[in-house]
Structure formats: structure tokens, C-alpha cells
Coordinates of C-alpha atoms (C1' of nucleotides) in Angstrom, one line a residue:
Chain A
M1 CA -22.7 43.2 -4.2
G2 CA -20.7 45.2 -7.4
R3 CA -22.1 48.5 -8.6
V4 CA -25.8 47.8 -8.5
K5 CA -28.0 45.6 -7.1
L6 CA -28.5 42.9 -9.1
Q7 CA -32.1 41.3 -9.1
L8 CA -32.7 37.6 -8.3
R9 CA -33.9 35.8 -11.1
K10 CA -31.9 34.0 -14.1
I11 CA -29.2 35.7 -15.9
E12 CA -30.3 35.4 -18.9
N13 CA -27.1 37.0 -21.3
K14 CA -25.5 33.7 -21.6
T15 CA -21.8 35.6 -20.9
N16 CA -23.0 37.5 -18.5
R17 CA -23.9 34.5 -16.6
H18 CA -21.2 32.8 -16.9
I19 CA -18.9 35.1 -15.6
T20 CA -21.5 35.4 -12.7
F21 CA -21.1 31.7 -12.1
A22 CA -17.5 31.7 -12.4
K23 CA -16.8 34.6 -9.8
R24 CA -19.8 33.5 -7.6
K25 CA -19.0 29.8 -7.7
G26 CA -15.7 30.7 -6.1
G27 CA -17.2 33.2 -3.2
L28 CA -19.1 30.0 -2.7
V29 CA -16.2 27.8 -1.7
K30 CA -14.3 30.5 -0.1
K31 CA -17.3 30.8 2.3
A32 CA -17.7 27.3 2.6
H33 CA -13.7 26.6 3.4
E34 CA -13.9 29.4 5.6
L35 CA -17.0 28.4 7.5
S36 CA -15.5 24.6 7.6
T37 CA -12.5 26.0 9.1
L38 CA -14.0 28.5 12.0
C39 CA -16.5 26.0 12.7
D40 CA -14.5 22.8 12.4
V41 CA -17.5 21.1 10.1
E42 CA -17.0 19.4 6.5
I43 CA -19.3 20.4 3.9
A44 CA -19.1 19.6 0.6
V45 CA -21.1 22.0 -2.0
I46 CA -22.2 20.0 -5.2
I47 CA -23.0 21.8 -7.9
F48 CA -25.5 20.6 -11.3
S49 CA -26.0 22.0 -14.5
P50 CA -29.0 21.9 -16.3
A51 CA -26.7 19.1 -18.4
G52 CA -26.3 17.4 -15.6
K53 CA -22.4 18.0 -15.0
L54 CA -21.1 18.4 -11.8
I55 CA -19.3 19.7 -9.1
L56 CA -17.9 18.4 -6.3
F57 CA -16.2 20.0 -3.7
D58 CA -14.8 19.6 0.1
A59 CA -14.2 22.3 2.0
K60 CA -12.3 21.1 4.3
K61 CA -9.4 20.7 1.9
R62 CA -8.1 21.6 -1.0
P63 CA -9.3 19.0 -3.8
E64 CA -5.6 17.9 -4.9
E65 CA -4.9 17.2 -1.3
I66 CA -8.1 14.6 -1.0
L67 CA -7.0 13.5 -4.0
K68 CA -3.6 12.8 -3.3
S69 CA -4.4 11.2 0.5
Y70 CA -6.4 8.7 -1.0
L71 CA -3.7 7.8 -3.5
N72 CA -1.5 7.7 -0.8
L73 CA -2.7 6.6 2.1
P74 CA -2.8 2.7 3.1
E75 CA -5.9 0.9 3.0
K76 CA -9.0 1.7 5.2
Q77 CA -6.6 4.1 7.0
R78 CA -9.5 6.5 6.4
G79 CA -12.9 5.9 7.2
R80 CA -15.5 5.9 4.8
Y81 CA -17.9 7.6 6.6
G82 CA -18.3 11.0 5.3
I83 CA -16.2 11.3 2.4
S84 CA -17.1 7.8 0.7
F85 CA -20.8 9.3 0.1
Q86 CA -19.5 11.5 -2.3
M87 CA -18.3 8.0 -4.4
F88 CA -21.7 7.0 -4.2
N89 CA -23.0 10.5 -6.0
L90 CA -20.0 11.0 -8.2
E91 CA -20.3 7.4 -9.3
D92 CA -23.9 7.4 -9.8
K93 CA -23.6 10.5 -11.5
L94 CA -21.2 9.4 -14.2
R95 CA -22.5 6.5 -14.3
N96 CA -24.8 8.2 -16.7
L97 CA -22.6 11.4 -17.6
L98 CA -20.4 8.4 -19.4
E99 CA -23.3 6.1 -20.5
L100 CA -21.1 3.2 -18.3
Q101 CA -23.5 -0.1 -19.1
E102 CA -20.8 -2.5 -17.9
I103 CA -19.0 -0.9 -15.2
E104 CA -18.2 -4.2 -13.6
N105 CA -16.5 -5.6 -16.2
E106 CA -14.4 -2.2 -16.8
I107 CA -13.5 -2.5 -13.3
L108 CA -12.0 -5.7 -14.0
L109 CA -9.8 -4.6 -16.9
C110 CA -9.0 -1.5 -14.9
N111 CA -7.3 -3.8 -12.1
F112 CA -5.6 -5.4 -14.5
E113 CA -3.4 -2.3 -15.5
S114 CA -4.0 -0.4 -12.3
E115 CA -0.2 0.4 -12.2
N116 CA -0.2 2.1 -15.0
I117 CA -3.2 3.9 -14.3
E118 CA -2.2 5.5 -11.2
R119 CA 0.8 6.7 -12.6
Q120 CA -2.0 8.6 -15.0
I121 CA -3.8 9.4 -12.5
R122 CA -1.2 11.5 -10.2
Y123 CA -0.2 13.1 -14.1
Y124 CA -3.6 14.4 -14.3
S125 CA -4.0 15.5 -10.5
F126 CA -3.5 19.2 -11.5
K127 CA -4.4 19.3 -15.5
S128 CA -7.9 19.0 -17.0
V129 CA -8.4 15.2 -17.8
D130 CA -11.1 14.1 -19.9
A131 CA -14.2 11.9 -19.3
Q132 CA -12.8 8.8 -20.7
K133 CA -10.2 9.4 -17.8
V134 CA -12.3 10.3 -15.3
K135 CA -14.2 6.9 -16.0
V136 CA -10.9 4.8 -15.4
I137 CA -9.9 6.7 -12.1
V138 CA -13.5 6.4 -10.9
M139 CA -13.9 2.6 -11.3
L140 CA -10.2 2.1 -10.1
E141 CA -11.3 3.8 -6.7
K142 CA -14.7 2.8 -6.3
K143 CA -13.2 -0.3 -6.8
R144 CA -10.2 0.3 -3.6
N145 CA -13.3 1.3 -1.8
R146 CA -12.1 5.1 -1.9
S147 CA -13.3 8.3 -2.3
I148 CA -12.4 10.7 -5.2
Y149 CA -13.2 14.8 -5.9
F150 CA -13.8 15.9 -9.0
F151 CA -14.0 19.3 -10.7
H152 CA -16.4 19.7 -13.9
S153 CA -17.4 22.8 -15.7
P154 CA -20.9 22.9 -16.3
F155 CA -20.4 25.4 -19.1
K156 CA -17.8 23.3 -20.6
N157 CA -16.7 19.5 -21.2
S158 CA -13.9 18.9 -19.1
F159 CA -13.4 17.6 -15.6
Q160 CA -10.1 19.3 -13.9
L161 CA -8.7 18.1 -10.7
L162 CA -7.9 21.9 -10.1
P163 CA -9.2 24.2 -7.6
P164 CA -10.9 26.9 -8.6
I165 CA -9.1 30.2 -9.2
N166 CA -10.7 32.2 -6.1
Y167 CA -9.8 29.4 -4.2
R168 CA -6.5 30.5 -1.8
P169 CA -6.9 27.7 1.4
Chain B
M1 CA -16.0 41.0 7.7
G2 CA -17.5 42.7 10.9
R3 CA -15.7 44.8 13.3
V4 CA -11.9 42.3 13.1
K5 CA -11.0 40.5 10.2
L6 CA -11.3 37.1 11.8
Q7 CA -8.6 34.5 11.6
L8 CA -9.3 31.7 9.0
R9 CA -8.9 28.8 11.9
K10 CA -11.2 26.7 14.2
I11 CA -13.1 29.6 17.0
E12 CA -12.1 27.5 20.1
N13 CA -14.9 29.3 22.5
K14 CA -17.5 27.2 22.2
T15 CA -20.2 30.3 21.9
N16 CA -18.8 32.2 19.6
R17 CA -18.2 29.3 17.5
H18 CA -21.8 28.2 17.6
I19 CA -23.0 31.7 16.8
T20 CA -20.6 32.3 13.9
F21 CA -22.0 28.5 12.5
A22 CA -25.2 30.0 13.2
K23 CA -24.3 33.3 10.9
R24 CA -22.7 31.9 8.7
K25 CA -24.6 28.6 7.7
G26 CA -27.1 31.1 6.8
G27 CA -25.0 33.4 4.8
L28 CA -23.7 30.2 3.1
V29 CA -27.1 28.8 2.3
K30 CA -27.9 32.4 0.9
K31 CA -25.3 32.9 -1.6
A32 CA -26.3 28.9 -2.6
H33 CA -29.6 30.5 -3.2
E34 CA -28.7 33.4 -5.2
L35 CA -26.3 31.5 -7.3
S36 CA -28.4 29.1 -8.0
T37 CA -31.0 30.9 -9.1
L38 CA -29.0 33.3 -11.4
C39 CA -27.0 31.0 -13.6
D40 CA -30.0 28.3 -13.5
V41 CA -27.9 25.5 -11.7
E42 CA -29.1 22.8 -8.9
I43 CA -26.9 23.4 -5.8
A44 CA -26.2 21.5 -2.5
V45 CA -24.6 22.2 0.5
I46 CA -23.9 19.6 2.6
I47 CA -22.6 20.3 6.2
F48 CA -21.4 17.7 8.4
S49 CA -20.6 18.1 11.9
P50 CA -17.3 16.0 13.6
A51 CA -20.3 14.3 15.6
G52 CA -21.4 12.7 11.8
K53 CA -24.7 14.7 11.8
L54 CA -26.1 17.1 8.8
I55 CA -26.9 19.5 6.7
L56 CA -28.7 19.0 3.7
F57 CA -29.9 22.0 1.8
D58 CA -31.0 22.0 -1.7
A59 CA -30.4 25.9 -2.8
K60 CA -32.4 25.4 -5.9
K61 CA -36.1 25.2 -3.8
R62 CA -37.1 25.7 -0.3
P63 CA -36.5 22.1 1.8
E64 CA -40.6 22.1 2.5
E65 CA -41.3 22.1 -1.4
I66 CA -38.8 19.7 -2.3
L67 CA -40.4 17.5 0.4
K68 CA -44.0 18.3 -0.4
S69 CA -43.1 17.8 -3.9
Y70 CA -41.7 14.3 -3.7
L71 CA -44.7 13.7 -1.0
N72 CA -47.4 14.3 -3.5
L73 CA -45.7 13.6 -7.0
P74 CA -46.7 10.7 -9.2
E75 CA -44.4 8.2 -9.1
K76 CA -41.0 8.2 -11.2
Q77 CA -42.6 11.7 -11.9
R78 CA -39.3 13.3 -11.3
G79 CA -36.2 11.7 -12.6
R80 CA -33.6 10.3 -10.0
Y81 CA -30.9 12.0 -11.8
G82 CA -29.7 15.0 -10.0
I83 CA -31.8 14.5 -6.7
S84 CA -31.8 10.7 -5.7
F85 CA -27.9 10.6 -5.0
Q86 CA -28.7 12.9 -1.6
M87 CA -31.0 9.8 -0.6
F88 CA -28.3 8.0 -0.8
N89 CA -25.7 10.0 1.4
L90 CA -28.6 10.8 4.1
E91 CA -29.5 7.0 4.3
D92 CA -26.1 5.9 4.4
K93 CA -25.2 9.0 7.6
L94 CA -28.8 8.2 9.1
R95 CA -27.7 4.5 9.2
N96 CA -24.7 5.2 11.1
L97 CA -26.5 7.6 13.3
L98 CA -29.6 6.1 14.3
E99 CA -28.0 2.5 14.7
L100 CA -30.0 1.0 11.7
Q101 CA -29.0 -2.5 12.0
E102 CA -32.1 -4.1 10.4
I103 CA -33.5 -1.4 7.9
E104 CA -35.2 -4.0 5.5
N105 CA -37.2 -5.2 8.3
E106 CA -38.2 -1.9 9.5
I107 CA -39.0 -0.9 5.9
L108 CA -41.7 -3.8 5.6
L109 CA -43.1 -2.5 9.0
C110 CA -42.7 1.1 7.6
N111 CA -44.3 -0.8 4.0
F112 CA -47.2 -2.0 6.2
E113 CA -48.3 1.5 7.8
S114 CA -47.0 3.4 5.6
E115 CA -51.0 5.6 5.3
N116 CA -50.6 6.5 9.1
I117 CA -46.8 7.8 8.1
E118 CA -47.5 10.0 5.7
R119 CA -49.9 11.8 7.5
Q120 CA -47.2 12.2 10.0
I121 CA -44.9 13.5 7.4
R122 CA -47.5 16.1 6.7
Y123 CA -47.6 17.0 10.4
Y124 CA -44.2 17.3 10.9
S125 CA -43.2 19.3 7.6
F126 CA -42.8 22.4 9.7
K127 CA -42.0 21.4 13.0
S128 CA -39.0 19.7 14.5
V129 CA -39.0 16.0 14.1
D130 CA -36.9 13.5 16.3
A131 CA -34.5 11.2 14.6
Q132 CA -37.0 8.1 15.3
K133 CA -39.4 9.8 12.9
V134 CA -37.2 10.8 10.5
K135 CA -36.0 7.4 10.1
V136 CA -39.2 6.3 9.3
I137 CA -39.3 9.0 6.6
V138 CA -35.8 8.2 5.5
M139 CA -36.9 4.0 5.4
L140 CA -40.4 5.2 3.8
E141 CA -39.2 7.2 1.0
K142 CA -36.0 5.2 0.5
K143 CA -38.4 2.1 -0.5
R144 CA -40.0 4.8 -2.8
N145 CA -37.3 5.4 -4.4
R146 CA -37.9 9.3 -3.7
S147 CA -35.9 12.0 -1.6
I148 CA -35.7 14.0 0.9
Y149 CA -34.4 16.7 3.1
F150 CA -33.6 17.4 6.2
F151 CA -31.7 20.4 8.5
H152 CA -29.5 19.1 11.5
S153 CA -28.3 21.0 13.9
P154 CA -24.5 19.7 14.5
F155 CA -24.5 21.1 17.8
K156 CA -27.6 20.2 18.7
N157 CA -29.7 16.7 19.0
S158 CA -32.9 17.5 16.7
F159 CA -33.3 16.8 13.3
Q160 CA -35.6 19.8 11.5
L161 CA -37.5 20.1 8.3
L162 CA -37.3 23.8 8.8
P163 CA -35.2 26.2 6.4
P164 CA -33.0 27.9 8.2
I165 CA -34.2 31.6 9.7
N166 CA -31.8 33.6 7.5
Y167 CA -33.3 31.7 4.2
R168 CA -35.5 34.1 2.5
P169 CA -36.0 33.0 -0.8
Chain C
dA1 C1' -28.7 30.7 23.5
dC2 C1' -31.8 34.2 20.4
dA3 C1' -32.6 38.9 18.3
dG4 C1' -31.1 43.5 17.0
dC5 C1' -27.8 46.6 15.8
dT6 C1' -23.3 48.7 13.2
dA7 C1' -18.4 49.4 12.1
dT8 C1' -15.8 47.1 9.4
dC9 C1' -14.8 43.7 6.4
dT10 C1' -15.7 41.3 2.2
dA11 C1' -17.7 39.6 -2.0
dT12 C1' -18.6 41.2 -6.9
dA13 C1' -21.1 44.0 -11.2
dA14 C1' -19.8 47.1 -14.2
dT15 C1' -16.1 48.7 -16.4
dC16 C1' -11.9 49.1 -17.8
dA17 C1' -6.8 47.2 -19.8
Chain D
dT1 C1' -12.7 36.0 -24.4
dT2 C1' -9.5 36.8 -20.3
dG3 C1' -8.0 39.7 -16.6
dA4 C1' -7.0 43.3 -13.7
dT5 C1' -9.6 47.8 -11.0
dT6 C1' -13.2 49.8 -8.7
dA7 C1' -17.5 51.7 -6.6
dT8 C1' -21.0 49.5 -4.2
dA9 C1' -23.7 45.8 -2.1
dG10 C1' -23.9 42.3 1.2
dA11 C1' -21.9 39.9 5.3
dT12 C1' -21.0 39.6 9.5
dA13 C1' -17.7 40.3 14.3
dG14 C1' -18.7 42.1 18.5
dC15 C1' -22.2 44.5 21.3
dT16 C1' -26.3 44.8 23.4
dG17 C1' -30.8 43.7 25.7

DNA sequence: ACAGCTATCTATAATCA
DNA sequence: TTGATTATAGATAGCTG
């Protein structure tokens, strides 16, 4: 689509590639959301960059809504099935990404100051968060057997809990 | 798109919903494949129906190519990172879907006759497979620490290793 | 259920602000 | 960059067999 028919191969110009990525990512997510709503199915779109960074998206709900509901819902009110698998992905990815070697010990640490961390999570819900905070959030949620959703730009080095700009549910 | 602007809510007419699902699923997968190629990122699109059935798709490669490469590649030639997580999803889903209660025992059984099963896998690579065969394939691949990709119609009760009809890489 | 067929709606490449 | 705009290419809802 657009002025010219684009050849289906890697865009070599870095700037153009990133612009196209940003545009089409939004479009893909929108499409996923529409299909999800229209046909009543849950959809996840997962994008990995060559560097192993990731974007996670559940097309059925807005990311911040998922985050909120998981932070606020009573334990086990939501079945693990269907959502929890993404936790494993994310945790598995982040284990490499953040070089977590002693995650179990750190989970204990997180538990110790979980109240404070919960405040952090809420604070950062709509702001860019760095890898350390993502690590903390993930570990906390893992301990609680809950899921969490992140966006991560494959071309930058920051995590976001924001929906993509084009996303209008 | 189309003759009329569709309202963004669940299509109540079952037939129309399924038709729309089939059409838009193909479109979504095509979009994912294009983004994947143009911007050199790996993408997975995962669709769950309310019944917990699933479609798995890696937009970077054709499903049968992934299957073949995983069946033919030497152990650990491909890093677990990036692909293997989907194994966990699928296995986790199938554990419920197929009511696997004694999966470990069955893995041993699979191992015992793995040669024969490998032939089955190749045979069914381009054919619809039933749940029992999916179970066998998954367990075999799990034992080998490999991934595998399936399509599953959420509205039917069959697994497929075929790409969707609209998918033209 | 599927397979074409348009009339339309939507996404987006190039361009410009 | 970073956002809007616009001209096209692409997707698809409703039809028809």
C-alpha cells in the first residue's frame, strides 16, 4: 500500500526500515485487535528483533488494562490458561536479555519489598521503564503466578507499557 | 474494508463470523509475514479461540519449512532462544486440550518408538493431523528440546501443519 | 462451508510541514 | 528526526454460484 508497490524484501535503508516498522507494527496490532473483537478470539502478536528484544501484545485487551487487572484482581480469579503462557515466554526471554542468573534469590528479595514495588509498577504503568524495573516487575508477577505485558522497541533500548501510537481500541 | 464499514464488535451471526475469521486470519498472517521480511524481525501470531484451541504461526518462515528444519537439523544447531518459548506455549495448551495427565510416561513411550514416529511426522507434515498425532509429535519434540508449529482451526477440531490458504510467502 | 468477484474501505510509501 | 497529508496499493463485506 502506498504510493509505490514495495518489493517484499528487507528494506536496507535503516531509517526507512524503522519508519516502516513503526507504521506496520501499528497496523498489524490494529488488525489483530479487530479480528480478536469481531470473531471473539484471543490473539497475541509477538515480535522479536534480531537482537532478541521483544514486543508482546494481546489484541483482546489494551495492555494497560491487562496490567491493571492483573495487579488488582484477587489471586487466581483469572485462570492461568491462555494468559499465563506468555509469562513463561517473557520470563524466559528476559532471563537471557537481562542476564538473570540468580532469579530465585531475587524473587525473595522482591517479595520482601513487594509493597514498594507495587507502587513502582503503578507509577510506571504509563511510562517508559528500564530493564531493571522490568526485571523487578516480572519477578514479582512470576512469584504471584500472574502475567504481565510489555512493549519493547527492537530498535531502541527501552521497555514500554504504553500501547503503540496507532492503537485505538 | 469492503462494501460496508463493519462495526468493531463481535459478529453475532455464526456463519459470517467464521467467514470473516477465515479471511482476516489470512490477511493478518500476510501482514505479519510482510513486516517480518521488510524489517527483518521474527514474528509469531498466536490465536486462541474461546475453547482454548490455537493457531500458531511464525511469520518469518513457512510453517512446513520450520517443521522440516527442526526435524532435520542437528541437535542444538539452532539456539533455543526465540523459537523454543513457543514450544512451552503449545505444550502447555495441549496438556489441557488433550488432557495429558501422564505426559512423562508417554514421552518415554515415544522415545521407544521414535524412529517410527519420525516417519509419521514427515508423512503428516502436509496433511491434517488429529489430536493424538499432535500429542505424539509434541512430546517427541519436547523430549528433543525442539519446537514445532501447528495450525489449529478454532472452529473445527483438527490440527493442520498446512499454511493458511491466503499465505503466499 | 468454500471459491471468485467487485465496490468500498483501510493501510501506508512517499512527500511535505 | 517526528508528525501530518495524500496518492495509491491492498484488504475485505457482501454477493453469487
